[in-house]
mmCIF file of C-alpha atoms in Angstrom:
data_model
loop_
_atom_site.group_PDB
_atom_site.id
_atom_site.type_symbol
_atom_site.label_atom_id
_atom_site.label_comp_id
_atom_site.label_asym_id
_atom_site.label_seq_id
_atom_site.Cartn_x
_atom_site.Cartn_y
_atom_site.Cartn_z
ATOM 1 C CA MET A 1 -143.527 176.199 -79.184
ATOM 2 C CA SER A 2 -139.672 176.483 -79.551
ATOM 3 C CA PHE A 3 -140.095 175.463 -82.887
ATOM 4 C CA GLY A 4 -141.665 178.837 -83.795
ATOM 5 C CA GLN A 5 -138.894 180.836 -82.260
ATOM 6 C CA GLY A 6 -136.594 182.616 -84.554
ATOM 7 C CA GLY A 7 -132.781 182.394 -84.609
ATOM 8 C CA PRO A 8 -130.154 180.204 -86.501
ATOM 9 C CA GLN A 9 -130.481 176.382 -86.001
ATOM 10 C CA SER A 10 -127.842 174.321 -84.042
ATOM 11 C CA GLN A 11 -124.978 172.519 -86.067
ATOM 12 C CA TRP A 12 -125.081 168.810 -85.657
ATOM 13 C CA ASP A 13 -121.702 167.024 -84.857
ATOM 14 C CA PRO A 14 -121.557 163.491 -86.146
ATOM 15 C CA TRP A 15 -118.933 162.465 -83.568
ATOM 16 C CA THR A 16 -120.836 163.720 -80.502
ATOM 17 C CA PRO A 17 -123.967 162.221 -79.942
ATOM 18 C CA GLN A 18 -126.985 164.185 -78.721
ATOM 19 C CA SER A 19 -125.077 167.415 -79.338
ATOM 20 C CA GLN A 20 -126.595 170.364 -77.601
ATOM 21 C CA GLN A 21 -127.449 173.703 -79.299
ATOM 22 C CA GLN A 22 -124.543 176.073 -78.474
ATOM 23 C CA PRO A 23 -124.469 179.836 -79.176
ATOM 24 C CA GLN A 24 -123.709 180.944 -82.832
ATOM 25 C CA GLN A 25 -120.653 182.575 -82.081
ATOM 26 C CA SER A 26 -118.669 179.699 -80.168
ATOM 27 C CA GLN A 27 -119.690 177.229 -83.128
ATOM 28 C CA GLN A 28 -117.468 176.368 -85.911
ATOM 29 C CA PRO A 29 -119.268 175.411 -89.199
ATOM 30 C CA TRP A 30 -118.255 172.116 -90.607
ATOM 31 C CA ASN A 31 -118.778 173.065 -94.218
ATOM 32 C CA SER A 32 -118.204 176.742 -94.585
ATOM 33 C CA GLY A 33 -118.292 176.050 -98.434
ATOM 34 C CA ASN A 34 -121.660 174.481 -98.431
ATOM 35 C CA SER A 35 -124.820 176.500 -97.882
ATOM 36 C CA ASP A 36 -127.104 173.609 -97.794
ATOM 37 C CA GLY A 37 -125.765 172.418 -94.426
ATOM 38 C CA THR A 38 -124.552 169.105 -95.354
ATOM 39 C CA PRO A 39 -121.482 167.648 -93.416
ATOM 40 C CA ASP A 40 -118.068 167.695 -95.484
ATOM 41 C CA TRP A 41 -117.449 163.860 -95.349
ATOM 42 C CA ALA A 42 -114.101 164.309 -97.074
ATOM 43 C CA ALA A 43 -112.807 166.408 -94.452
ATOM 44 C CA LEU A 44 -114.059 164.428 -91.695
ATOM 45 C CA ALA A 45 -112.363 161.175 -93.197
ATOM 46 C CA GLU A 46 -109.025 163.159 -93.455
ATOM 47 C CA ALA A 47 -109.131 164.235 -89.832
ATOM 48 C CA SER A 48 -109.803 160.969 -88.600
ATOM 49 C CA GLU A 49 -106.922 159.290 -90.781
ATOM 50 C CA ALA A 50 -104.479 161.994 -89.493
ATOM 51 C CA ARG A 51 -105.434 161.063 -85.760
ATOM 52 C CA ALA A 52 -104.871 157.431 -86.234
ATOM 53 C CA LYS A 53 -101.489 158.098 -88.167
ATOM 54 C CA ARG A 54 -100.315 160.199 -85.026
ATOM 55 C CA ARG A 55 -101.460 157.260 -82.568
ATOM 56 C CA ARG A 56 -99.319 154.664 -84.785
ATOM 57 C CA LEU A 57 -96.197 156.868 -84.916
ATOM 58 C CA LEU A 58 -96.354 157.299 -81.183
ATOM 59 C CA PHE A 59 -96.601 153.510 -80.674
ATOM 60 C CA ILE A 60 -93.714 152.666 -83.036
ATOM 61 C CA GLY A 61 -91.595 155.465 -81.136
ATOM 62 C CA GLY A 62 -92.273 154.052 -77.685
ATOM 63 C CA GLY A 63 -91.390 150.373 -78.822
ATOM 64 C CA ALA A 64 -88.111 151.682 -80.259
ATOM 65 C CA LEU A 65 -87.299 153.049 -76.974
ATOM 66 C CA ALA A 66 -88.254 149.734 -75.153
ATOM 67 C CA THR A 67 -86.073 147.847 -77.462
ATOM 68 C CA VAL A 68 -83.034 149.988 -76.907
ATOM 69 C CA ALA A 69 -83.708 149.816 -73.149
ATOM 70 C CA ILE A 70 -83.868 145.933 -73.328
ATOM 71 C CA ALA A 71 -80.856 145.691 -75.410
ATOM 72 C CA GLY A 72 -78.674 147.868 -72.727
ATOM 73 C CA ALA A 73 -80.063 145.663 -69.985
ATOM 74 C CA VAL A 74 -78.777 142.498 -71.943
ATOM 75 C CA ALA A 75 -75.296 144.302 -72.703
ATOM 76 C CA VAL A 76 -74.751 145.011 -68.938
ATOM 77 C CA ALA A 77 -75.799 141.337 -68.143
ATOM 78 C CA VAL A 78 -73.153 139.932 -70.498
ATOM 79 C CA VAL A 79 -70.186 142.246 -69.459
ATOM 80 C CA SER A 80 -70.948 141.503 -65.769
ATOM 81 C CA ALA A 81 -71.162 137.683 -66.416
ATOM 82 C CA ASN A 82 -67.582 137.866 -67.899
ATOM 83 C CA GLY A 83 -66.259 139.402 -64.566
ATOM 84 C CA SER A 84 -65.159 142.879 -65.582
ATOM 85 C CA GLY A 85 -68.001 144.890 -64.306
ATOM 86 C CA GLN A 86 -67.453 147.423 -67.046
ATOM 87 C CA ALA A 87 -67.966 147.491 -70.879
ATOM 88 C CA SER A 88 -64.914 148.034 -72.959
ATOM 89 C CA ASP A 89 -65.070 150.905 -75.472
ATOM 90 C CA SER A 90 -62.051 149.817 -77.304
ATOM 91 C CA PRO A 91 -62.409 149.355 -81.137
ATOM 92 C CA SER A 92 -62.963 145.524 -82.339
ATOM 93 C CA SER A 93 -59.424 145.846 -83.959
ATOM 94 C CA GLN A 94 -57.822 145.813 -80.468
ATOM 95 C CA LEU A 95 -59.320 142.663 -79.271
ATOM 96 C CA PRO A 96 -57.376 139.370 -79.235
ATOM 97 C CA SER A 97 -57.764 137.257 -82.356
ATOM 98 C CA THR A 98 -59.203 133.637 -81.944
ATOM 99 C CA ALA A 99 -55.575 132.398 -82.300
ATOM 100 C CA ASP A 100 -54.597 134.297 -79.121
ATOM 101 C CA ILE A 101 -57.165 132.973 -77.025
ATOM 102 C CA PRO A 102 -56.129 129.561 -75.329
ATOM 103 C CA SER A 103 -57.875 126.430 -76.279
ATOM 104 C CA ALA A 104 -59.104 123.718 -73.801
ATOM 105 C CA THR A 105 -57.706 121.341 -76.179
ATOM 106 C CA ALA A 106 -54.507 123.052 -76.902
ATOM 107 C CA THR A 107 -51.240 121.000 -76.110
ATOM 108 C CA ARG A 108 -49.508 121.638 -72.618
ATOM 109 C CA PRO A 109 -45.992 122.864 -72.871
ATOM 110 C CA SER A 110 -43.439 120.034 -72.097
ATOM 111 C CA PHE A 111 -40.014 120.751 -70.435
ATOM 112 C CA ALA A 112 -37.104 118.446 -70.671
ATOM 113 C CA PRO A 113 -36.458 116.558 -67.446
ATOM 114 C CA THR A 114 -33.469 117.449 -65.521
ATOM 115 C CA SER A 115 -31.945 115.077 -62.956
ATOM 116 C CA ALA A 116 -28.763 114.476 -61.221
ATOM 117 C CA PRO A 117 -26.302 111.879 -62.378
ATOM 118 C CA PRO A 118 -26.706 108.465 -61.003
ATOM 119 C CA PRO A 119 -24.650 107.969 -57.988
ATOM 120 C CA LEU A 120 -21.323 106.010 -58.785
ATOM 121 C CA ASP A 121 -21.517 102.231 -57.576
ATOM 122 C CA PRO A 122 -18.823 101.566 -54.987
ATOM 123 C CA LYS A 123 -18.574 98.011 -56.435
ATOM 124 C CA ASP A 124 -17.064 99.413 -59.784
ATOM 125 C CA PHE A 125 -14.104 100.723 -57.702
ATOM 126 C CA VAL A 126 -13.125 97.359 -56.467
ATOM 127 C CA SER A 127 -13.964 95.383 -59.301
ATOM 128 C CA SER A 128 -10.891 95.948 -61.304
ATOM 129 C CA ALA A 129 -7.132 96.795 -60.708
ATOM 130 C CA GLU A 130 -7.654 99.864 -63.242
ATOM 131 C CA LYS A 131 -9.988 101.590 -60.886
ATOM 132 C CA ASP A 132 -9.140 100.296 -57.681
ATOM 133 C CA LYS A 133 -6.054 102.464 -56.767
ATOM 134 C CA ALA A 134 -6.356 103.214 -53.049
ATOM 135 C CA PRO A 135 -3.488 102.017 -50.940
ATOM 136 C CA LEU A 136 -3.817 98.446 -49.791
ATOM 137 C CA GLY A 137 -2.300 96.460 -46.759
ATOM 138 C CA PRO A 138 -3.439 94.261 -44.060
ATOM 139 C CA ASP A 139 -3.488 96.939 -41.446
ATOM 140 C CA LEU A 140 -5.284 99.173 -43.827
ATOM 141 C CA LEU A 141 -8.011 96.750 -44.361
ATOM 142 C CA PHE A 142 -8.192 95.416 -40.879
ATOM 143 C CA PRO A 143 -7.311 98.750 -38.685
ATOM 144 C CA GLY A 144 -6.934 98.866 -34.965
ATOM 145 C CA THR A 145 -6.152 96.487 -32.481
ATOM 146 C CA GLN A 146 -9.599 94.740 -31.854
ATOM 147 C CA LEU A 147 -12.836 94.144 -33.377
ATOM 148 C CA THR A 148 -16.292 94.431 -32.013
ATOM 149 C CA MET A 149 -19.014 92.507 -33.748
ATOM 150 C CA GLY A 150 -22.395 93.128 -31.743
ATOM 151 C CA GLU A 151 -21.564 92.193 -28.044
ATOM 152 C CA THR A 152 -18.450 90.232 -29.059
ATOM 153 C CA VAL A 153 -15.062 91.543 -28.967
ATOM 154 C CA TYR A 154 -12.309 89.899 -31.061
ATOM 155 C CA LYS A 155 -8.484 90.731 -30.262
ATOM 156 C CA LYS A 156 -6.481 91.453 -33.236
ATOM 157 C CA GLY A 157 -3.280 89.288 -33.610
ATOM 158 C CA PRO A 158 -0.502 88.970 -36.203
ATOM 159 C CA THR A 159 -0.809 90.074 -39.872
ATOM 160 C CA ALA A 160 1.006 89.040 -43.277
ATOM 161 C CA ASP A 161 1.020 90.247 -46.769
ATOM 162 C CA THR A 162 2.102 87.621 -49.137
ATOM 163 C CA ARG A 163 2.919 88.205 -53.054
ATOM 164 C CA THR A 164 3.167 84.390 -53.761
ATOM 165 C CA CYS A 165 -0.281 83.542 -53.023
ATOM 166 C CA GLY A 166 0.012 79.677 -52.993
ATOM 167 C CA SER A 167 2.609 79.649 -50.181
ATOM 168 C CA ALA A 168 0.049 80.952 -47.840
ATOM 169 C CA ALA A 169 -2.588 78.417 -48.633
ATOM 170 C CA GLN A 170 -3.311 74.767 -48.212
ATOM 171 C CA GLY A 171 -5.150 71.887 -49.526
ATOM 172 C CA THR A 172 -6.685 72.642 -52.996
ATOM 173 C CA LEU A 173 -6.462 76.414 -52.624
ATOM 174 C CA PRO A 174 -2.897 77.041 -53.761
ATOM 175 C CA LYS A 175 -3.613 75.612 -57.061
ATOM 176 C CA VAL A 176 -6.815 77.969 -57.221
ATOM 177 C CA LEU A 177 -5.121 81.004 -56.631
ATOM 178 C CA ASP A 178 -2.245 80.450 -59.082
ATOM 179 C CA THR A 179 -4.579 79.101 -61.872
ATOM 180 C CA ASN A 180 -6.641 82.374 -61.701
ATOM 181 C CA GLU A 181 -3.514 84.564 -61.167
ATOM 182 C CA CYS A 182 -3.835 85.790 -57.671
ATOM 183 C CA THR A 183 -1.364 88.710 -56.884
ATOM 184 C CA ARG A 184 -1.419 89.169 -53.415
ATOM 185 C CA LEU A 185 -3.086 87.452 -50.227
ATOM 186 C CA LEU A 186 -3.428 89.272 -47.060
ATOM 187 C CA ARG A 187 -4.040 87.696 -43.730
ATOM 188 C CA VAL A 188 -4.982 88.603 -40.233
ATOM 189 C CA THR A 189 -5.771 86.469 -37.119
ATOM 190 C CA TYR A 190 -8.433 87.450 -34.403
ATOM 191 C CA THR A 191 -8.679 85.593 -31.047
ATOM 192 C CA LYS A 192 -11.311 85.204 -28.373
ATOM 193 C CA GLY A 193 -10.734 83.190 -25.588
ATOM 194 C CA ASP A 194 -9.476 79.652 -26.890
ATOM 195 C CA THR A 195 -10.874 80.486 -30.476
ATOM 196 C CA ALA A 196 -8.944 81.813 -33.176
ATOM 197 C CA VAL A 197 -9.965 82.855 -36.779
ATOM 198 C CA THR A 198 -7.457 83.734 -39.731
ATOM 199 C CA VAL A 199 -9.065 85.662 -42.545
ATOM 200 C CA GLY A 200 -7.374 85.590 -45.875
ATOM 201 C CA VAL A 201 -8.011 88.229 -48.656
ATOM 202 C CA ALA A 202 -6.842 87.223 -52.098
ATOM 203 C CA VAL A 203 -6.164 90.023 -54.651
ATOM 204 C CA PHE A 204 -6.831 89.563 -58.455
ATOM 205 C CA ASP A 205 -6.901 92.015 -61.370
ATOM 206 C CA THR A 206 -10.646 91.549 -62.218
ATOM 207 C CA GLU A 207 -13.829 90.482 -60.892
ATOM 208 C CA ALA A 208 -14.122 87.650 -63.047
ATOM 209 C CA GLN A 209 -10.972 86.243 -61.866
ATOM 210 C CA ALA A 210 -12.193 86.330 -58.186
ATOM 211 C CA GLU A 211 -15.598 84.976 -59.143
ATOM 212 C CA LYS A 212 -13.949 82.131 -60.852
ATOM 213 C CA ALA A 213 -11.607 81.339 -58.107
ATOM 214 C CA LYS A 214 -14.649 81.239 -55.649
ATOM 215 C CA LYS A 215 -16.463 78.814 -57.512
ATOM 216 C CA GLU A 216 -13.335 76.367 -58.084
ATOM 217 C CA ALA A 217 -12.515 76.199 -54.356
ATOM 218 C CA ASP A 218 -14.023 73.134 -52.555
ATOM 219 C CA LYS A 219 -13.952 72.030 -48.835
ATOM 220 C CA LYS A 220 -10.208 71.247 -49.111
ATOM 221 C CA SER A 221 -9.507 74.813 -50.295
ATOM 222 C CA ILE A 222 -8.322 76.309 -47.049
ATOM 223 C CA VAL A 223 -6.078 79.377 -46.188
ATOM 224 C CA ARG A 224 -3.234 78.600 -43.857
ATOM 225 C CA SER A 225 -3.703 79.917 -40.573
ATOM 226 C CA LEU A 226 -1.477 82.541 -39.106
ATOM 227 C CA SER A 227 0.026 82.471 -35.785
ATOM 228 C CA GLY A 228 2.473 84.192 -33.658
ATOM 229 C CA GLY A 229 2.502 87.456 -31.615
ATOM 230 C CA GLY A 230 0.857 85.816 -28.530
ATOM 231 C CA VAL A 231 -1.164 83.432 -30.643
ATOM 232 C CA THR A 232 -0.536 79.667 -30.475
ATOM 233 C CA SER A 233 -0.486 77.520 -33.630
ATOM 234 C CA PHE A 234 -3.896 76.263 -34.645
ATOM 235 C CA CYS A 235 -5.615 74.552 -37.402
ATOM 236 C CA THR A 236 -2.437 72.484 -38.238
ATOM 237 C CA GLY A 237 -3.575 69.086 -37.879
ATOM 238 C CA ALA A 238 -6.985 69.389 -36.120
ATOM 239 C CA VAL A 239 -10.380 69.584 -37.789
ATOM 240 C CA CYS A 240 -11.330 73.326 -38.546
ATOM 241 C CA ARG A 241 -14.092 75.188 -40.137
ATOM 242 C CA SER A 242 -13.554 77.098 -43.310
ATOM 243 C CA THR A 243 -15.327 79.480 -45.622
ATOM 244 C CA THR A 244 -15.097 80.924 -49.237
ATOM 245 C CA ASN A 245 -16.710 83.886 -50.812
ATOM 246 C CA SER A 246 -15.778 86.925 -53.136
ATOM 247 C CA TYR A 247 -16.918 90.432 -53.784
ATOM 248 C CA GLY A 248 -15.225 92.596 -56.504
ATOM 249 C CA ARG A 249 -11.912 91.612 -57.396
ATOM 250 C CA TYR A 250 -11.318 90.015 -53.894
ATOM 251 C CA ALA A 251 -11.794 86.326 -52.687
ATOM 252 C CA TYR A 252 -11.896 86.294 -49.252
ATOM 253 C CA PHE A 253 -11.457 82.995 -46.912
ATOM 254 C CA THR A 254 -11.672 81.947 -43.364
ATOM 255 C CA VAL A 255 -10.265 79.176 -41.105
ATOM 256 C CA ALA A 256 -11.523 78.977 -37.466
ATOM 257 C CA GLY A 257 -10.684 76.476 -34.653
ATOM 258 C CA PHE A 258 -9.373 76.009 -31.147
ATOM 259 C CA THR A 259 -5.768 77.132 -30.032
ATOM 260 C CA ASP A 260 -5.635 74.198 -27.771
ATOM 261 C CA GLY A 261 -5.702 71.859 -30.842
ATOM 262 C CA LYS A 262 -9.148 70.340 -30.223
ATOM 263 C CA ASP A 263 -11.447 69.597 -33.299
ATOM 264 C CA VAL A 264 -14.342 71.749 -34.392
ATOM 265 C CA THR A 265 -17.560 69.629 -34.385
ATOM 266 C CA GLU A 266 -21.065 70.909 -35.205
ATOM 267 C CA LYS A 267 -21.597 71.572 -31.256
ATOM 268 C CA SER A 268 -18.793 74.155 -31.459
ATOM 269 C CA THR A 269 -21.210 77.248 -32.107
ATOM 270 C CA GLY A 270 -18.502 79.849 -30.784
ATOM 271 C CA VAL A 271 -16.150 78.760 -33.426
ATOM 272 C CA PHE A 272 -18.859 79.111 -36.252
ATOM 273 C CA ARG A 273 -19.940 82.298 -34.877
ATOM 274 C CA ALA A 274 -16.382 83.788 -34.998
ATOM 275 C CA GLY A 275 -15.969 82.472 -38.303
ATOM 276 C CA ASP A 276 -19.096 83.949 -39.612
ATOM 277 C CA ASP A 277 -18.099 87.349 -37.827
ATOM 278 C CA LEU A 278 -14.944 87.625 -39.484
ATOM 279 C CA ALA A 279 -16.194 86.692 -42.761
ATOM 280 C CA GLU A 280 -18.696 89.511 -42.477
ATOM 281 C CA PHE A 281 -16.277 91.997 -41.422
ATOM 282 C CA ALA A 282 -13.930 91.269 -44.399
ATOM 283 C CA PHE A 283 -16.922 92.032 -46.646
ATOM 284 C CA ARG A 284 -17.600 95.272 -44.976
ATOM 285 C CA GLN A 285 -14.018 96.384 -45.193
ATOM 286 C CA ILE A 286 -13.866 95.613 -48.993
ATOM 287 C CA ARG A 287 -17.055 97.412 -49.715
ATOM 288 C CA ARG A 288 -16.028 100.259 -47.589
ATOM 289 C CA ARG A 289 -13.041 100.478 -49.691
ATOM 290 C CA GLY A 290 -15.056 101.037 -52.747
ATOM 291 C CA GLU A 291 -17.434 103.521 -50.941
ATOM 292 C CA ALA A 292 -14.474 105.622 -50.118
ATOM 293 C CA GLN A 293 -13.208 105.689 -53.709
ATOM 294 C CA ALA A 294 -16.419 106.321 -55.208
ATOM 295 C CA SER A 295 -17.179 109.375 -52.890
ATOM 296 C CA ALA A 296 -13.768 110.579 -53.738
ATOM 297 C CA ALA A 297 -14.385 110.429 -57.235
ATOM 298 C CA ALA A 298 -17.906 111.984 -57.196
ATOM 299 C CA GLU A 299 -16.325 115.011 -55.179
ATOM 300 C CA GLY A 300 -13.452 115.477 -57.538
#
C-alpha cells in the first residue's frame, strides 16, 4: 500500500479543495516556523485582507474615472446648449456681472418723438388784416376773361372797386356793411346768354366783423348789380335772386337775374345755377388767396 511507502507527506492547502500531492521541491511550506505542520491562520487572514483591500481600491478608482467622464459630458452638453460649441477658458473675473445681463423685465429705452411742425392754416391768413397782406383787387381776385364751372362757361364783364361800401349796395345791406366797418367792396359781373350775375366781396379787418355782417344780412340785403361794357342793366326793378355768405374776413354776396328785365321764378333754374356757381367761385378764390400766403410763409 502507498501508506507504507516512505517520503515526505503532502502539504494541505485550505484554499484549494482536494489539493493533489506535489513534489517537495515545488511546494512552499505554509508555516516554516511550526514544526508540527499546523497552518498559520494569522498569515492566511492577513493575505485575505490584503487581497480584499486591493479590490476595494480598484473599484473606487474606477468609479472616480467614471464620475469624471460623466461630468465632462455634462459640461460639453451645457456649452453646446448655449450655442458657442466651445467651452471658455477665461477666468470667472472676466465674465459679465449680473447687472450687465439684460433682463426680460427691463424697461425699454424711450426716444423723444420727432415730428414736423403742423402745416399753416390758409384761413388764418385771410382772417385778419394784420396777416392778409397780399395785393388785392377785382381783377386779382377774379382774373381772366371768362370762367368755366363744370361744362358751363361764363363771360366776364365789368369790375368795380369801391371804398365806400354802402354806395355799392341796396336795400338793408348798406347799413349792415357800414355798421360792421366794411373797408372795401369789390364787384364783378359774369354773363351767360340772357342771365347775368354780379358778385360783391366786402372786405373787413377781422373775421368776427365779416361773420357778424353775414348774420345781420336779410332777404333785403342785396349787392347792387354792375352793368356796362356790353352788359345791359339788370336787377334794377325786376325780381332777382341773391345769396350771402362769408369766409375769413370777407363777406360775399351775389345777385342774379335776366338781362331782359324778366322776373326770376322758382322755375328759373339757369339763374339759380349761375348764382350758386359764382358764389362757389368767390369762396374758392378767397381760399386760394389764403393758401398762397400760407405757402409763401412756410417757404420763408
